[in-house]
Amino acid sequence: MTYPFIAIGLISAFIVYVLYLLIIKKDMKKLKSVLYPGLFLS
């Protein structure tokens, strides 16, 4: 019953983390190392 909510929660946490790296940290090197595996696994 709650399995779809777990997937939605993990995807939203990934999006928030990517936005954090883009807006606050402005660390493109770290973003690339997180973005490609994250998009592949989601």
mmCIF file with all atom_site columns, N, CA, C and O in Angstrom:
data_model
loop_
_atom_site.group_PDB
_atom_site.id
_atom_site.type_symbol
_atom_site.label_atom_id
_atom_site.label_alt_id
_atom_site.label_comp_id
_atom_site.label_asym_id
_atom_site.label_entity_id
_atom_site.label_seq_id
_atom_site.pdbx_PDB_ins_code
_atom_site.Cartn_x
_atom_site.Cartn_y
_atom_site.Cartn_z
_atom_site.occupancy
_atom_site.B_iso_or_equiv
_atom_site.pdbx_formal_charge
_atom_site.auth_seq_id
_atom_site.auth_comp_id
_atom_site.auth_asym_id
_atom_site.auth_atom_id
_atom_site.pdbx_PDB_model_num
ATOM 1   N N  . MET A 1 1  ? 0.814  -1.203 0.000   1.00 0.00 ? 1  MET A N  1
ATOM 2   C CA . MET A 1 1  ? 0.000  0.000  0.000   1.00 0.00 ? 1  MET A CA 1
ATOM 3   C C  . MET A 1 1  ? 0.854  1.261  0.000   1.00 0.00 ? 1  MET A C  1
ATOM 4   O O  . MET A 1 1  ? 0.539  2.203  -0.689  1.00 0.00 ? 1  MET A O  1
ATOM 5   N N  . THR A 1 2  ? 1.911  1.289  0.777   1.00 0.00 ? 2  THR A N  1
ATOM 6   C CA . THR A 1 2  ? 2.712  2.514  0.885   1.00 0.00 ? 2  THR A CA 1
ATOM 7   C C  . THR A 1 2  ? 3.924  2.515  -0.047  1.00 0.00 ? 2  THR A C  1
ATOM 8   O O  . THR A 1 2  ? 4.687  3.476  -0.029  1.00 0.00 ? 2  THR A O  1
ATOM 9   N N  . TYR A 1 3  ? 4.083  1.485  -0.851  1.00 0.00 ? 3  TYR A N  1
ATOM 10  C CA . TYR A 1 3  ? 5.251  1.412  -1.722  1.00 0.00 ? 3  TYR A CA 1
ATOM 11  C C  . TYR A 1 3  ? 5.316  2.555  -2.735  1.00 0.00 ? 3  TYR A C  1
ATOM 12  O O  . TYR A 1 3  ? 6.411  3.073  -2.986  1.00 0.00 ? 3  TYR A O  1
ATOM 13  N N  . PRO A 1 4  ? 4.219  2.982  -3.343  1.00 0.00 ? 4  PRO A N  1
ATOM 14  C CA . PRO A 1 4  ? 4.321  4.147  -4.256  1.00 0.00 ? 4  PRO A CA 1
ATOM 15  C C  . PRO A 1 4  ? 4.766  5.420  -3.541  1.00 0.00 ? 4  PRO A C  1
ATOM 16  O O  . PRO A 1 4  ? 5.466  6.245  -4.124  1.00 0.00 ? 4  PRO A O  1
ATOM 17  N N  . PHE A 1 5  ? 4.369  5.574  -2.292  1.00 0.00 ? 5  PHE A N  1
ATOM 18  C CA . PHE A 1 5  ? 4.763  6.763  -1.539  1.00 0.00 ? 5  PHE A CA 1
ATOM 19  C C  . PHE A 1 5  ? 6.251  6.759  -1.224  1.00 0.00 ? 5  PHE A C  1
ATOM 20  O O  . PHE A 1 5  ? 6.881  7.811  -1.179  1.00 0.00 ? 5  PHE A O  1
ATOM 21  N N  . ILE A 1 6  ? 6.831  5.591  -1.041  1.00 0.00 ? 6  ILE A N  1
ATOM 22  C CA . ILE A 1 6  ? 8.270  5.492  -0.802  1.00 0.00 ? 6  ILE A CA 1
ATOM 23  C C  . ILE A 1 6  ? 9.037  5.946  -2.044  1.00 0.00 ? 6  ILE A C  1
ATOM 24  O O  . ILE A 1 6  ? 10.004 6.704  -1.948  1.00 0.00 ? 6  ILE A O  1
ATOM 25  N N  . ALA A 1 7  ? 8.590  5.501  -3.211  1.00 0.00 ? 7  ALA A N  1
ATOM 26  C CA . ALA A 1 7  ? 9.246  5.896  -4.455  1.00 0.00 ? 7  ALA A CA 1
ATOM 27  C C  . ALA A 1 7  ? 9.115  7.404  -4.686  1.00 0.00 ? 7  ALA A C  1
ATOM 28  O O  . ALA A 1 7  ? 10.089 8.062  -5.061  1.00 0.00 ? 7  ALA A O  1
ATOM 29  N N  . ILE A 1 8  ? 7.936  7.941  -4.452  1.00 0.00 ? 8  ILE A N  1
ATOM 30  C CA . ILE A 1 8  ? 7.730  9.374  -4.623  1.00 0.00 ? 8  ILE A CA 1
ATOM 31  C C  . ILE A 1 8  ? 8.596  10.158 -3.647  1.00 0.00 ? 8  ILE A C  1
ATOM 32  O O  . ILE A 1 8  ? 9.184  11.183 -3.991  1.00 0.00 ? 8  ILE A O  1
ATOM 33  N N  . GLY A 1 9  ? 8.716  9.680  -2.420  1.00 0.00 ? 9  GLY A N  1
ATOM 34  C CA . GLY A 1 9  ? 9.548  10.349 -1.419  1.00 0.00 ? 9  GLY A CA 1
ATOM 35  C C  . GLY A 1 9  ? 11.020 10.342 -1.790  1.00 0.00 ? 9  GLY A C  1
ATOM 36  O O  . GLY A 1 9  ? 11.711 11.353 -1.627  1.00 0.00 ? 9  GLY A O  1
ATOM 37  N N  . LEU A 1 10 ? 11.511 9.225  -2.292  1.00 0.00 ? 10 LEU A N  1
ATOM 38  C CA . LEU A 1 10 ? 12.921 9.146  -2.682  1.00 0.00 ? 10 LEU A CA 1
ATOM 39  C C  . LEU A 1 10 ? 13.219 10.020 -3.898  1.00 0.00 ? 10 LEU A C  1
ATOM 40  O O  . LEU A 1 10 ? 14.271 10.669 -3.947  1.00 0.00 ? 10 LEU A O  1
ATOM 41  N N  . ILE A 1 11 ? 12.317 10.053 -4.852  1.00 0.00 ? 11 ILE A N  1
ATOM 42  C CA . ILE A 1 11 ? 12.512 10.909 -6.021  1.00 0.00 ? 11 ILE A CA 1
ATOM 43  C C  . ILE A 1 11 ? 12.488 12.376 -5.623  1.00 0.00 ? 11 ILE A C  1
ATOM 44  O O  . ILE A 1 11 ? 13.305 13.170 -6.087  1.00 0.00 ? 11 ILE A O  1
ATOM 45  N N  . SER A 1 12 ? 11.577 12.744 -4.738  1.00 0.00 ? 12 SER A N  1
ATOM 46  C CA . SER A 1 12 ? 11.517 14.145 -4.305  1.00 0.00 ? 12 SER A CA 1
ATOM 47  C C  . SER A 1 12 ? 12.761 14.514 -3.491  1.00 0.00 ? 12 SER A C  1
ATOM 48  O O  . SER A 1 12 ? 13.260 15.638 -3.608  1.00 0.00 ? 12 SER A O  1
ATOM 49  N N  . ALA A 1 13 ? 13.281 13.601 -2.687  1.00 0.00 ? 13 ALA A N  1
ATOM 50  C CA . ALA A 1 13 ? 14.509 13.878 -1.944  1.00 0.00 ? 13 ALA A CA 1
ATOM 51  C C  . ALA A 1 13 ? 15.683 14.059 -2.901  1.00 0.00 ? 13 ALA A C  1
ATOM 52  O O  . ALA A 1 13 ? 16.536 14.934 -2.684  1.00 0.00 ? 13 ALA A O  1
ATOM 53  N N  . PHE A 1 14 ? 15.735 13.275 -3.971  1.00 0.00 ? 14 PHE A N  1
ATOM 54  C CA . PHE A 1 14 ? 16.782 13.420 -4.972  1.00 0.00 ? 14 PHE A CA 1
ATOM 55  C C  . PHE A 1 14 ? 16.692 14.776 -5.658  1.00 0.00 ? 14 PHE A C  1
ATOM 56  O O  . PHE A 1 14 ? 17.700 15.458 -5.858  1.00 0.00 ? 14 PHE A O  1
ATOM 57  N N  . ILE A 1 15 ? 15.485 15.194 -6.006  1.00 0.00 ? 15 ILE A N  1
ATOM 58  C CA . ILE A 1 15 ? 15.288 16.487 -6.674  1.00 0.00 ? 15 ILE A CA 1
ATOM 59  C C  . ILE A 1 15 ? 15.683 17.631 -5.750  1.00 0.00 ? 15 ILE A C  1
ATOM 60  O O  . ILE A 1 15 ? 16.347 18.582 -6.170  1.00 0.00 ? 15 ILE A O  1
ATOM 61  N N  . VAL A 1 16 ? 15.325 17.529 -4.480  1.00 0.00 ? 16 VAL A N  1
ATOM 62  C CA . VAL A 1 16 ? 15.690 18.578 -3.519  1.00 0.00 ? 16 VAL A CA 1
ATOM 63  C C  . VAL A 1 16 ? 17.205 18.649 -3.369  1.00 0.00 ? 16 VAL A C  1
ATOM 64  O O  . VAL A 1 16 ? 17.786 19.739 -3.314  1.00 0.00 ? 16 VAL A O  1
ATOM 65  N N  . TYR A 1 17 ? 17.881 17.502 -3.325  1.00 0.00 ? 17 TYR A N  1
ATOM 66  C CA . TYR A 1 17 ? 19.333 17.491 -3.176  1.00 0.00 ? 17 TYR A CA 1
ATOM 67  C C  . TYR A 1 17 ? 20.024 18.084 -4.409  1.00 0.00 ? 17 TYR A C  1
ATOM 68  O O  . TYR A 1 17 ? 20.989 18.829 -4.285  1.00 0.00 ? 17 TYR A O  1
ATOM 69  N N  . VAL A 1 18 ? 19.513 17.770 -5.597  1.00 0.00 ? 18 VAL A N  1
ATOM 70  C CA . VAL A 1 18 ? 20.089 18.336 -6.828  1.00 0.00 ? 18 VAL A CA 1
ATOM 71  C C  . VAL A 1 18 ? 19.881 19.841 -6.851  1.00 0.00 ? 18 VAL A C  1
ATOM 72  O O  . VAL A 1 18 ? 20.802 20.595 -7.209  1.00 0.00 ? 18 VAL A O  1
ATOM 73  N N  . LEU A 1 19 ? 18.705 20.314 -6.468  1.00 0.00 ? 19 LEU A N  1
ATOM 74  C CA . LEU A 1 19 ? 18.461 21.752 -6.416  1.00 0.00 ? 19 LEU A CA 1
ATOM 75  C C  . LEU A 1 19 ? 19.343 22.428 -5.377  1.00 0.00 ? 19 LEU A C  1
ATOM 76  O O  . LEU A 1 19 ? 19.818 23.541 -5.591  1.00 0.00 ? 19 LEU A O  1
ATOM 77  N N  . TYR A 1 20 ? 19.594 21.753 -4.259  1.00 0.00 ? 20 TYR A N  1
ATOM 78  C CA . TYR A 1 20 ? 20.494 22.282 -3.234  1.00 0.00 ? 20 TYR A CA 1
ATOM 79  C C  . TYR A 1 20 ? 21.905 22.447 -3.794  1.00 0.00 ? 20 TYR A C  1
ATOM 80  O O  . TYR A 1 20 ? 22.552 23.472 -3.584  1.00 0.00 ? 20 TYR A O  1
ATOM 81  N N  . LEU A 1 21 ? 22.370 21.449 -4.530  1.00 0.00 ? 21 LEU A N  1
ATOM 82  C CA . LEU A 1 21 ? 23.709 21.547 -5.124  1.00 0.00 ? 21 LEU A CA 1
ATOM 83  C C  . LEU A 1 21 ? 23.770 22.643 -6.177  1.00 0.00 ? 21 LEU A C  1
ATOM 84  O O  . LEU A 1 21 ? 24.788 23.327 -6.300  1.00 0.00 ? 21 LEU A O  1
ATOM 85  N N  . LEU A 1 22 ? 22.702 22.827 -6.936  1.00 0.00 ? 22 LEU A N  1
ATOM 86  C CA . LEU A 1 22 ? 22.697 23.844 -7.983  1.00 0.00 ? 22 LEU A CA 1
ATOM 87  C C  . LEU A 1 22 ? 22.610 25.255 -7.414  1.00 0.00 ? 22 LEU A C  1
ATOM 88  O O  . LEU A 1 22 ? 23.359 26.137 -7.819  1.00 0.00 ? 22 LEU A O  1
ATOM 89  N N  . ILE A 1 23 ? 21.690 25.470 -6.493  1.00 0.00 ? 23 ILE A N  1
ATOM 90  C CA . ILE A 1 23 ? 21.385 26.831 -6.053  1.00 0.00 ? 23 ILE A CA 1
ATOM 91  C C  . ILE A 1 23 ? 22.294 27.291 -4.914  1.00 0.00 ? 23 ILE A C  1
ATOM 92  O O  . ILE A 1 23 ? 22.853 28.380 -4.960  1.00 0.00 ? 23 ILE A O  1
ATOM 93  N N  . ILE A 1 24 ? 22.460 26.465 -3.899  1.00 0.00 ? 24 ILE A N  1
ATOM 94  C CA . ILE A 1 24 ? 23.182 26.910 -2.703  1.00 0.00 ? 24 ILE A CA 1
ATOM 95  C C  . ILE A 1 24 ? 24.679 26.642 -2.827  1.00 0.00 ? 24 ILE A C  1
ATOM 96  O O  . ILE A 1 24 ? 25.500 27.538 -2.640  1.00 0.00 ? 24 ILE A O  1
ATOM 97  N N  . LYS A 1 25 ? 25.059 25.431 -3.157  1.00 0.00 ? 25 LYS A N  1
ATOM 98  C CA . LYS A 1 25 ? 26.482 25.079 -3.193  1.00 0.00 ? 25 LYS A CA 1
ATOM 99  C C  . LYS A 1 25 ? 27.172 25.537 -4.474  1.00 0.00 ? 25 LYS A C  1
ATOM 100 O O  . LYS A 1 25 ? 28.352 25.853 -4.453  1.00 0.00 ? 25 LYS A O  1
ATOM 101 N N  . LYS A 1 26 ? 26.464 25.504 -5.593  1.00 0.00 ? 26 LYS A N  1
ATOM 102 C CA . LYS A 1 26 ? 27.020 25.826 -6.910  1.00 0.00 ? 26 LYS A CA 1
ATOM 103 C C  . LYS A 1 26 ? 28.264 24.980 -7.211  1.00 0.00 ? 26 LYS A C  1
ATOM 104 O O  . LYS A 1 26 ? 29.274 25.469 -7.677  1.00 0.00 ? 26 LYS A O  1
ATOM 105 N N  . ASP A 1 27 ? 28.159 23.689 -6.904  1.00 0.00 ? 27 ASP A N  1
ATOM 106 C CA . ASP A 1 27 ? 29.259 22.749 -7.076  1.00 0.00 ? 27 ASP A CA 1
ATOM 107 C C  . ASP A 1 27 ? 28.939 21.826 -8.258  1.00 0.00 ? 27 ASP A C  1
ATOM 108 O O  . ASP A 1 27 ? 28.260 20.823 -8.102  1.00 0.00 ? 27 ASP A O  1
ATOM 109 N N  . MET A 1 28 ? 29.420 22.178 -9.425  1.00 0.00 ? 28 MET A N  1
ATOM 110 C CA . MET A 1 28 ? 29.095 21.418 -10.628 1.00 0.00 ? 28 MET A CA 1
ATOM 111 C C  . MET A 1 28 ? 29.788 20.058 -10.660 1.00 0.00 ? 28 MET A C  1
ATOM 112 O O  . MET A 1 28 ? 29.260 19.104 -11.207 1.00 0.00 ? 28 MET A O  1
ATOM 113 N N  . LYS A 1 29 ? 30.971 19.961 -10.068 1.00 0.00 ? 29 LYS A N  1
ATOM 114 C CA . LYS A 1 29 ? 31.691 18.694 -10.056 1.00 0.00 ? 29 LYS A CA 1
ATOM 115 C C  . LYS A 1 29 ? 30.926 17.651 -9.235  1.00 0.00 ? 29 LYS A C  1
ATOM 116 O O  . LYS A 1 29 ? 30.763 16.512 -9.654  1.00 0.00 ? 29 LYS A O  1
ATOM 117 N N  . LYS A 1 30 ? 30.447 18.057 -8.071  1.00 0.00 ? 30 LYS A N  1
ATOM 118 C CA . LYS A 1 30 ? 29.674 17.163 -7.222  1.00 0.00 ? 30 LYS A CA 1
ATOM 119 C C  . LYS A 1 30 ? 28.325 16.845 -7.869  1.00 0.00 ? 30 LYS A C  1
ATOM 120 O O  . LYS A 1 30 ? 27.834 15.732 -7.774  1.00 0.00 ? 30 LYS A O  1
ATOM 121 N N  . LEU A 1 31 ? 27.742 17.835 -8.549  1.00 0.00 ? 31 LEU A N  1
ATOM 122 C CA . LEU A 1 31 ? 26.452 17.631 -9.196  1.00 0.00 ? 31 LEU A CA 1
ATOM 123 C C  . LEU A 1 31 ? 26.540 16.553 -10.264 1.00 0.00 ? 31 LEU A C  1
ATOM 124 O O  . LEU A 1 31 ? 25.671 15.686 -10.345 1.00 0.00 ? 31 LEU A O  1
ATOM 125 N N  . LYS A 1 32 ? 27.591 16.582 -11.071 1.00 0.00 ? 32 LYS A N  1
ATOM 126 C CA . LYS A 1 32 ? 27.742 15.575 -12.127 1.00 0.00 ? 32 LYS A CA 1
ATOM 127 C C  . LYS A 1 32 ? 27.907 14.175 -11.547 1.00 0.00 ? 32 LYS A C  1
ATOM 128 O O  . LYS A 1 32 ? 27.395 13.212 -12.099 1.00 0.00 ? 32 LYS A O  1
ATOM 129 N N  . SER A 1 33 ? 28.609 14.071 -10.419 1.00 0.00 ? 33 SER A N  1
ATOM 130 C CA . SER A 1 33 ? 28.815 12.754 -9.829  1.00 0.00 ? 33 SER A CA 1
ATOM 131 C C  . SER A 1 33 ? 27.546 12.219 -9.174  1.00 0.00 ? 33 SER A C  1
ATOM 132 O O  . SER A 1 33 ? 27.426 11.020 -8.955  1.00 0.00 ? 33 SER A O  1
ATOM 133 N N  . VAL A 1 34 ? 26.596 13.086 -8.881  1.00 0.00 ? 34 VAL A N  1
ATOM 134 C CA . VAL A 1 34 ? 25.338 12.662 -8.261  1.00 0.00 ? 34 VAL A CA 1
ATOM 135 C C  . VAL A 1 34 ? 24.240 12.499 -9.304  1.00 0.00 ? 34 VAL A C  1
ATOM 136 O O  . VAL A 1 34 ? 23.431 11.587 -9.220  1.00 0.00 ? 34 VAL A O  1
ATOM 137 N N  . LEU A 1 35 ? 24.237 13.361 -10.301 1.00 0.00 ? 35 LEU A N  1
ATOM 138 C CA . LEU A 1 35 ? 23.129 13.418 -11.246 1.00 0.00 ? 35 LEU A CA 1
ATOM 139 C C  . LEU A 1 35 ? 23.052 12.178 -12.132 1.00 0.00 ? 35 LEU A C  1
ATOM 140 O O  . LEU A 1 35 ? 21.979 11.599 -12.282 1.00 0.00 ? 35 LEU A O  1
ATOM 141 N N  . TYR A 1 36 ? 24.150 11.766 -12.720 1.00 0.00 ? 36 TYR A N  1
ATOM 142 C CA . TYR A 1 36 ? 24.099 10.651 -13.663 1.00 0.00 ? 36 TYR A CA 1
ATOM 143 C C  . TYR A 1 36 ? 23.693 9.332  -13.000 1.00 0.00 ? 36 TYR A C  1
ATOM 144 O O  . TYR A 1 36 ? 22.809 8.652  -13.524 1.00 0.00 ? 36 TYR A O  1
ATOM 145 N N  . PRO A 1 37 ? 24.270 8.936  -11.879 1.00 0.00 ? 37 PRO A N  1
ATOM 146 C CA . PRO A 1 37 ? 23.783 7.707  -11.238 1.00 0.00 ? 37 PRO A CA 1
ATOM 147 C C  . PRO A 1 37 ? 22.334 7.829  -10.746 1.00 0.00 ? 37 PRO A C  1
ATOM 148 O O  . PRO A 1 37 ? 21.571 6.881  -10.813 1.00 0.00 ? 37 PRO A O  1
ATOM 149 N N  . GLY A 1 38 ? 21.980 9.011  -10.279 1.00 0.00 ? 38 GLY A N  1
ATOM 150 C CA . GLY A 1 38 ? 20.619 9.212  -9.793  1.00 0.00 ? 38 GLY A CA 1
ATOM 151 C C  . GLY A 1 38 ? 19.579 9.090  -10.895 1.00 0.00 ? 38 GLY A C  1
ATOM 152 O O  . GLY A 1 38 ? 18.527 8.515  -10.705 1.00 0.00 ? 38 GLY A O  1
ATOM 153 N N  . LEU A 1 39 ? 19.889 9.639  -12.061 1.00 0.00 ? 39 LEU A N  1
ATOM 154 C CA . LEU A 1 39 ? 18.964 9.519  -13.180 1.00 0.00 ? 39 LEU A CA 1
ATOM 155 C C  . LEU A 1 39 ? 18.913 8.088  -13.723 1.00 0.00 ? 39 LEU A C  1
ATOM 156 O O  . LEU A 1 39 ? 17.872 7.631  -14.170 1.00 0.00 ? 39 LEU A O  1
ATOM 157 N N  . PHE A 1 40 ? 20.023 7.399  -13.657 1.00 0.00 ? 40 PHE A N  1
ATOM 158 C CA . PHE A 1 40 ? 20.066 6.021  -14.136 1.00 0.00 ? 40 PHE A CA 1
ATOM 159 C C  . PHE A 1 40 ? 19.246 5.106  -13.230 1.00 0.00 ? 40 PHE A C  1
ATOM 160 O O  . PHE A 1 40 ? 18.550 4.217  -13.694 1.00 0.00 ? 40 PHE A O  1
ATOM 161 N N  . LEU A 1 41 ? 19.300 5.348  -11.933 1.00 0.00 ? 41 LEU A N  1
ATOM 162 C CA . LEU A 1 41 ? 18.624 4.468  -10.981 1.00 0.00 ? 41 LEU A CA 1
ATOM 163 C C  . LEU A 1 41 ? 17.161 4.829  -10.750 1.00 0.00 ? 41 LEU A C  1
ATOM 164 O O  . LEU A 1 41 ? 16.411 4.031  -10.202 1.00 0.00 ? 41 LEU A O  1
ATOM 165 N N  . SER A 1 42 ? 16.755 6.021  -11.125 1.00 0.00 ? 42 SER A N  1
ATOM 166 C CA . SER A 1 42 ? 15.361 6.398  -10.857 1.00 0.00 ? 42 SER A CA 1
ATOM 167 C C  . SER A 1 42 ? 14.428 6.108  -11.999 1.00 0.00 ? 42 SER A C  1
ATOM 168 O O  . SER A 1 42 ? 14.539 5.440  -12.861 1.00 0.00 ? 42 SER A O  1
#
